[in-house]
N, CA and C atoms as an extended XYZ file, in Angstrom:
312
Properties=species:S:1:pos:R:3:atomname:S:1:resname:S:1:resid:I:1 pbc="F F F"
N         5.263       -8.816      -13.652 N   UNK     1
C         4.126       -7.915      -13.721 CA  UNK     1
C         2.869       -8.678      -13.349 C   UNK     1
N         1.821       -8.261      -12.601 N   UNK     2
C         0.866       -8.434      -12.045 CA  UNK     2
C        -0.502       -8.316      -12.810 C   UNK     2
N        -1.560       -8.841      -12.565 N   UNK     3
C        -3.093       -9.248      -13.385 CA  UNK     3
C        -3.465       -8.121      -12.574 C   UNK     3
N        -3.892       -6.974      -13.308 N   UNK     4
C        -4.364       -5.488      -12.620 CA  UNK     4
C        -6.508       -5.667      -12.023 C   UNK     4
N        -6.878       -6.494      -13.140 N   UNK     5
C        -7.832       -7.172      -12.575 CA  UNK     5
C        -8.106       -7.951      -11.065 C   UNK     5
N        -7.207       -8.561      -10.979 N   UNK     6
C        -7.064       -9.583       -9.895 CA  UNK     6
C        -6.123       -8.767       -8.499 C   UNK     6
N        -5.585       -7.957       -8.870 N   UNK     7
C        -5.184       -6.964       -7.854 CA  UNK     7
C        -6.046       -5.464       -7.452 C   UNK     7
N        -7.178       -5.492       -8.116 N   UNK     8
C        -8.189       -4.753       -8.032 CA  UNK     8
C        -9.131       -5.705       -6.649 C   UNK     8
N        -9.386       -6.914       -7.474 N   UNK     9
C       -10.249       -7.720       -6.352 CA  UNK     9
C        -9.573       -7.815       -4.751 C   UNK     9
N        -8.099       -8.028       -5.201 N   UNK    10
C        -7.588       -8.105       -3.594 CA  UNK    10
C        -7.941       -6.731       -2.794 C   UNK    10
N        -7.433       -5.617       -3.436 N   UNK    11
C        -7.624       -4.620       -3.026 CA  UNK    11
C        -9.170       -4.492       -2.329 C   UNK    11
N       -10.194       -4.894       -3.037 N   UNK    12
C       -11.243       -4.837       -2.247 CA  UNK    12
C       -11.556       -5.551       -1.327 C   UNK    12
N       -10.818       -6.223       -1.015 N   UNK    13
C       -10.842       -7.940       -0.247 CA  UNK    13
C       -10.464       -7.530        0.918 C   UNK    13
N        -8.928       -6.698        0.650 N   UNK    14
C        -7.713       -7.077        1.670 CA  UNK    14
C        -7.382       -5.541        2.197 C   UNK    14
N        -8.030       -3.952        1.501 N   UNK    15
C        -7.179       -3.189        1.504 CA  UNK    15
C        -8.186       -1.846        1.828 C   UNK    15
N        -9.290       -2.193        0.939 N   UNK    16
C       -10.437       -0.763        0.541 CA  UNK    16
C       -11.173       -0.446        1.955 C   UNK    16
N       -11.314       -1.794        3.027 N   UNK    17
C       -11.796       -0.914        4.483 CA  UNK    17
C       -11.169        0.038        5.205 C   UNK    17
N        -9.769        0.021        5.351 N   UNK    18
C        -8.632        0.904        5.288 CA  UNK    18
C        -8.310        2.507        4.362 C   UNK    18
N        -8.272        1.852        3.289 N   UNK    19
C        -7.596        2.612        2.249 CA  UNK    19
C        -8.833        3.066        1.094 C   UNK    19
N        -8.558        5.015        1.149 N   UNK    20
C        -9.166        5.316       -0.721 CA  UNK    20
C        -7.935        5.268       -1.328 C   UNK    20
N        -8.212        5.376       -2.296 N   UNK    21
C        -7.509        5.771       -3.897 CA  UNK    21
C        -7.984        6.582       -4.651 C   UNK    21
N        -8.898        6.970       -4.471 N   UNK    22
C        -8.984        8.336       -5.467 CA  UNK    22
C        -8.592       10.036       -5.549 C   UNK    22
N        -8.725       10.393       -6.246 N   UNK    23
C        -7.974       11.468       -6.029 CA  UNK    23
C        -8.848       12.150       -5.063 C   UNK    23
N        -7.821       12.942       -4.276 N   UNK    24
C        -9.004       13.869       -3.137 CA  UNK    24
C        -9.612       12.612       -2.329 C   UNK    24
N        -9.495       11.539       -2.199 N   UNK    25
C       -10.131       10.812       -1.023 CA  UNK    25
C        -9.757       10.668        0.328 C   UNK    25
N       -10.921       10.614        0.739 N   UNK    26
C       -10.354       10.928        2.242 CA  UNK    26
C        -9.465        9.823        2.910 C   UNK    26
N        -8.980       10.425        4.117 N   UNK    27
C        -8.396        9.725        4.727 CA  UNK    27
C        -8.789        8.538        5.853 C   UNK    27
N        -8.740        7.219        6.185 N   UNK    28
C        -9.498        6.190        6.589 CA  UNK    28
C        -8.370        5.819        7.596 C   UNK    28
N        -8.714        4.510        8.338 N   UNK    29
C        -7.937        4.089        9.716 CA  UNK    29
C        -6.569        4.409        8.797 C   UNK    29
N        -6.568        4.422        7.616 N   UNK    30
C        -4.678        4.423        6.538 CA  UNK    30
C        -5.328        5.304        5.847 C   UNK    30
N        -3.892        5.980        5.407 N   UNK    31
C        -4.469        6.678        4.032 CA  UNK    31
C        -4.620        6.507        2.790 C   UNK    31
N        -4.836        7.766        2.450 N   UNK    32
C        -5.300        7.850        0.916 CA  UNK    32
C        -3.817        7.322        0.154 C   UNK    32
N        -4.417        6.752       -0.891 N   UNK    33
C        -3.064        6.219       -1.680 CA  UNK    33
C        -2.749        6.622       -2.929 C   UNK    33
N        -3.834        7.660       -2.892 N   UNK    34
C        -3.657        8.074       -4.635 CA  UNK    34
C        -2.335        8.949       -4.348 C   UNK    34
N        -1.057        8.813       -5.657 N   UNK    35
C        -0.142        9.540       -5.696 CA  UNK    35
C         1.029        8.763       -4.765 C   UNK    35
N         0.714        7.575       -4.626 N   UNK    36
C         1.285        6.819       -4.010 CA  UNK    36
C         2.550        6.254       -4.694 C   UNK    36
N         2.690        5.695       -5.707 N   UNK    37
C         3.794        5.592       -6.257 CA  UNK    37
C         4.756        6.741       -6.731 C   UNK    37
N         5.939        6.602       -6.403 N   UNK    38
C         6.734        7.973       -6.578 CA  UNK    38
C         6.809        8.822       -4.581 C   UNK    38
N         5.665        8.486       -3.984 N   UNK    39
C         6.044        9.099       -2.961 CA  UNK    39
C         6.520        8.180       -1.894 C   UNK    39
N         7.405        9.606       -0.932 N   UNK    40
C         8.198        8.969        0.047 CA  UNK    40
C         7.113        8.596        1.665 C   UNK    40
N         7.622        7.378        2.079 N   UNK    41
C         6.643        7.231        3.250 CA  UNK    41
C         6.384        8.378        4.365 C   UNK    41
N         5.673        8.170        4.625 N   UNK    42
C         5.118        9.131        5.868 CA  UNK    42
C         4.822       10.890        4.989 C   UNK    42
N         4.333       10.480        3.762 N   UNK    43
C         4.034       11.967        3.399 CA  UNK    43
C         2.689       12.325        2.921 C   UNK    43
N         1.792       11.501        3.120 N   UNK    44
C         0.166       11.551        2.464 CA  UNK    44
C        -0.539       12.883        3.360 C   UNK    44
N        -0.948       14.262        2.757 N   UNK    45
C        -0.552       14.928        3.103 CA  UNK    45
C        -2.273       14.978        4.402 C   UNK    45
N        -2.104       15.683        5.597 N   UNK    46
C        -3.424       15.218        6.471 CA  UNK    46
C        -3.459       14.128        7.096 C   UNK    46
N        -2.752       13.280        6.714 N   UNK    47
C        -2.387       12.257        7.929 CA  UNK    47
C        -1.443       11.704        8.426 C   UNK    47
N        -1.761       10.970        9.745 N   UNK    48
C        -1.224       11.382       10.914 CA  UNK    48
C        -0.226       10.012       10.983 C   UNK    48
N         0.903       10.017       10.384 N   UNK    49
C         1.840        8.726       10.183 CA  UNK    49
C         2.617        8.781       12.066 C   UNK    49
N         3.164        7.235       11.944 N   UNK    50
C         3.915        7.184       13.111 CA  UNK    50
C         5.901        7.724       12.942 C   UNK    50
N         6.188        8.087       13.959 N   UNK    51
C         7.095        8.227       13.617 CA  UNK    51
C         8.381        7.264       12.725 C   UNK    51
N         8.109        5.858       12.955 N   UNK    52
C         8.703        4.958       12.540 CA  UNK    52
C         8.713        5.080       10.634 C   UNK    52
N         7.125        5.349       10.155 N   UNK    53
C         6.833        5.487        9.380 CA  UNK    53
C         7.156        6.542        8.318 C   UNK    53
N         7.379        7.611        8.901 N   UNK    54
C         7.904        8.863        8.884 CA  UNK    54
C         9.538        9.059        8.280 C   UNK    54
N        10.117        8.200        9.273 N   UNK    55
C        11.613        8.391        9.265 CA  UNK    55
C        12.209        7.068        8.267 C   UNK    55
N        11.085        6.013        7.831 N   UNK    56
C        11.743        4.986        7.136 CA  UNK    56
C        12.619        6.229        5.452 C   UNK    56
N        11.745        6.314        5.248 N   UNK    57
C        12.513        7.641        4.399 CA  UNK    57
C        13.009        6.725        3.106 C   UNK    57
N        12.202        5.842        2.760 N   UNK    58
C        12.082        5.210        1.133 CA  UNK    58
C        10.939        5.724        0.407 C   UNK    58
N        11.103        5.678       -0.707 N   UNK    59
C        10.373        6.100       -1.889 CA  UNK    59
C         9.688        4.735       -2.466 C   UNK    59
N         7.995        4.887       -2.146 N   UNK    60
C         7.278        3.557       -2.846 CA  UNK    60
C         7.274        3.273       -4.145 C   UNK    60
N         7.612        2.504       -4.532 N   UNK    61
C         7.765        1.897       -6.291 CA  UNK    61
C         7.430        0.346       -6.077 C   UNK    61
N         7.346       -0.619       -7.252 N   UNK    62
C         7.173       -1.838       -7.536 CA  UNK    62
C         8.015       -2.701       -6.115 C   UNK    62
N         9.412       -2.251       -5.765 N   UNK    63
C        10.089       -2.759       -5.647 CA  UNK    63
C        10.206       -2.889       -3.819 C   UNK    63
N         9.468       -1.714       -3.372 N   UNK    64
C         9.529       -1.380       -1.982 CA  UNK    64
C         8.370       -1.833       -1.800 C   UNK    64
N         7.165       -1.904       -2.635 N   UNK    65
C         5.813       -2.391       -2.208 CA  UNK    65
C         5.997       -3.802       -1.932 C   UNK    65
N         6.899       -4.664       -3.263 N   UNK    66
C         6.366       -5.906       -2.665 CA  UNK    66
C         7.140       -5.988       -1.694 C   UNK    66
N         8.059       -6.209       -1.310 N   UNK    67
C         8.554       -6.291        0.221 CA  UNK    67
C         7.565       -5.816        1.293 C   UNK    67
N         7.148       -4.416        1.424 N   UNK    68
C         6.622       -4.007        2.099 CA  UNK    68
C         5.139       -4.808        2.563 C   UNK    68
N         4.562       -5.031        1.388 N   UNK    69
C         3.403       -5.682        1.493 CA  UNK    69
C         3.284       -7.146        1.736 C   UNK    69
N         4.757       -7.812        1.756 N   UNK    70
C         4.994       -9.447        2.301 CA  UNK    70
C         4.619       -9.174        3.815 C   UNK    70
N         4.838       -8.470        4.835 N   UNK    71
C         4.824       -8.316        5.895 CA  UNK    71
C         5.505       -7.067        6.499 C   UNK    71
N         4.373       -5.691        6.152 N   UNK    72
C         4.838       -4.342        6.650 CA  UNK    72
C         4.859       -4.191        8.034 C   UNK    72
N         4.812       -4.823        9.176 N   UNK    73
C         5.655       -4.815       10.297 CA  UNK    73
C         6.847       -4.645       10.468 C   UNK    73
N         7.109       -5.857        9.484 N   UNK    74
C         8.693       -6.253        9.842 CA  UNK    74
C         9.661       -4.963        8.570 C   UNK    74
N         8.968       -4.529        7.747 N   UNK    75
C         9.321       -4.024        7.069 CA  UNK    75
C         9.274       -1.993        7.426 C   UNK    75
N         8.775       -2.298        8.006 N   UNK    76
C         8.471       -1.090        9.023 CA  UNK    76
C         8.034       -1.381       10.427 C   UNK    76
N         9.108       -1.443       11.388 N   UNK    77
C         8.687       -2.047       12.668 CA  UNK    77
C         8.236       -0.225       13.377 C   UNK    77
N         7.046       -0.218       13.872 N   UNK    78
C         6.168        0.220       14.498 CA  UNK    78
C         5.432        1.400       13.902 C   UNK    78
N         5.102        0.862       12.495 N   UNK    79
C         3.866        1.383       12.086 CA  UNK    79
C         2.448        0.916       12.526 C   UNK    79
N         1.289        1.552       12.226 N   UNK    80
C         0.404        1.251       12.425 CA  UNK    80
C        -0.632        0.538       11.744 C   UNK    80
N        -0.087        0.231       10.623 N   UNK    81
C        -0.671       -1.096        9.546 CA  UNK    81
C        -0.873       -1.631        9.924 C   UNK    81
N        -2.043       -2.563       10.385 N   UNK    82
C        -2.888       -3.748       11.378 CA  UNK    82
C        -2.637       -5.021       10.054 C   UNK    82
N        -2.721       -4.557        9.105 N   UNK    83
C        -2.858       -5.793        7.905 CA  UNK    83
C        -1.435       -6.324        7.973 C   UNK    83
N        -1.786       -7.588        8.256 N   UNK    84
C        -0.781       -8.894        8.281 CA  UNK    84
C         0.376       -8.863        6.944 C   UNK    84
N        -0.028       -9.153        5.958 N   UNK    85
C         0.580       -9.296        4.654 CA  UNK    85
C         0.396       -9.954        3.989 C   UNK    85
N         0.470       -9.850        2.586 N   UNK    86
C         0.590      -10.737        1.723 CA  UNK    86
C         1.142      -11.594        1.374 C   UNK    86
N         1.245      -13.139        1.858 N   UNK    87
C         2.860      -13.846        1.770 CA  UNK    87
C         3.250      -14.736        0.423 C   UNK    87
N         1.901      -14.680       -0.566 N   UNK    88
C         2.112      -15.012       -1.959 CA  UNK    88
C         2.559      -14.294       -3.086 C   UNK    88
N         3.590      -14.435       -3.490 N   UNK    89
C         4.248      -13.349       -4.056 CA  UNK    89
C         3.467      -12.328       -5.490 C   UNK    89
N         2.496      -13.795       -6.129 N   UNK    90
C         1.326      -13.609       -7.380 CA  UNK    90
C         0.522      -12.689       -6.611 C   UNK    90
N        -0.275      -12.751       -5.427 N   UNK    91
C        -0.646      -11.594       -5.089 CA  UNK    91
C        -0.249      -10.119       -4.928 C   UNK    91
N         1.077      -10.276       -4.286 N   UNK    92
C         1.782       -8.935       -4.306 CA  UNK    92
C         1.276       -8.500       -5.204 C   UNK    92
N         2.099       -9.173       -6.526 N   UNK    93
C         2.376       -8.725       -7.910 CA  UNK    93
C         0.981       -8.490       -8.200 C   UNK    93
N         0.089       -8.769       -8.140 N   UNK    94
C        -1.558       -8.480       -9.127 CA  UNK    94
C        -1.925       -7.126       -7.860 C   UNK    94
N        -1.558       -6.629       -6.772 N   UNK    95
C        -1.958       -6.141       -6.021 CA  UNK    95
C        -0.930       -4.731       -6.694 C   UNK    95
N         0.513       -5.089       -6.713 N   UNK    96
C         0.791       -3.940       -7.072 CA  UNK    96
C         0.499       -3.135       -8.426 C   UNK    96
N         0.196       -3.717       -9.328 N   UNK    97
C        -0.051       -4.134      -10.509 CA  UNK    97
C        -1.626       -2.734      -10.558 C   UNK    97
N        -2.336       -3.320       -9.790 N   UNK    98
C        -3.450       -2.542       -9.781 CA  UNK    98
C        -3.034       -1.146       -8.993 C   UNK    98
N        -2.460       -1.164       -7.930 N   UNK    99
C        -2.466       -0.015       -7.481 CA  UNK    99
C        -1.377        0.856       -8.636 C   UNK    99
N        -0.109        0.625       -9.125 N   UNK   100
C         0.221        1.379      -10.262 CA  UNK   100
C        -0.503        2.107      -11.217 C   UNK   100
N        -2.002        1.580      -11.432 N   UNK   101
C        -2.700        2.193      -12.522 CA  UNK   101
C        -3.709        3.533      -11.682 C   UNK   101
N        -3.981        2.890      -10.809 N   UNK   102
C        -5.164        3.146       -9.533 CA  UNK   102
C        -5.088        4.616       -9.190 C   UNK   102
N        -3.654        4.360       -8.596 N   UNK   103
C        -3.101        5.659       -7.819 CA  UNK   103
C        -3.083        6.602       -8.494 C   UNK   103
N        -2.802        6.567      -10.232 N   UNK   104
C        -2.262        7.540      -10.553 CA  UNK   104
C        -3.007        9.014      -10.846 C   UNK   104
């Protein structure tokens, strides 16, 4: 489990030029992430996912984020996520950590 503090800061660091989180927030170069845990990729509803993204057809939880967020290229090859990844795993974890509370 992750420092929800310290995955708040990344988030603003690494994630918030991209991405809202609040409820009803709009949609940015990525989307909105509120309601994000529990949902399946490519379903944030108003925006415009790639097909790759679309058809990966997993459900985000603890377990798909951190993978996903080590390097979502490779983890989704031809999405449109420009962000590199996270390759420290303490980050993941404080990153997912915050968005679990965030999203909800």
């Amino acid at each position: 489990m992750g420092d929800v503090e310290k995955g708040k800061a990344i988030f603003k660091q690494r994630c918030f030029q991209c991405h809202t989180i609040e409820a009803d927030g709009k949609h940015k170069q990525g989307p909105n992430l509120h309601g994000l845990i529990g949902r399946k990729t490519g379903q944030a509803a108003g925006y415009v996912y790639t097909d790759a993204n679309k058809a990966k057809g997993i459900t985000w939880n603890r377990d798909t984020l951190f993978i996903y967020l080590e390097n979502p290229k490779k983890y989704i090859p031809g999405t449109k996520m420009v962000f590199a990844g996270l390759s420290k795993e303490d980050q993941r974890n404080d990153l997912i950590a915050y968005l679990e509370v965030a999203t909800k």
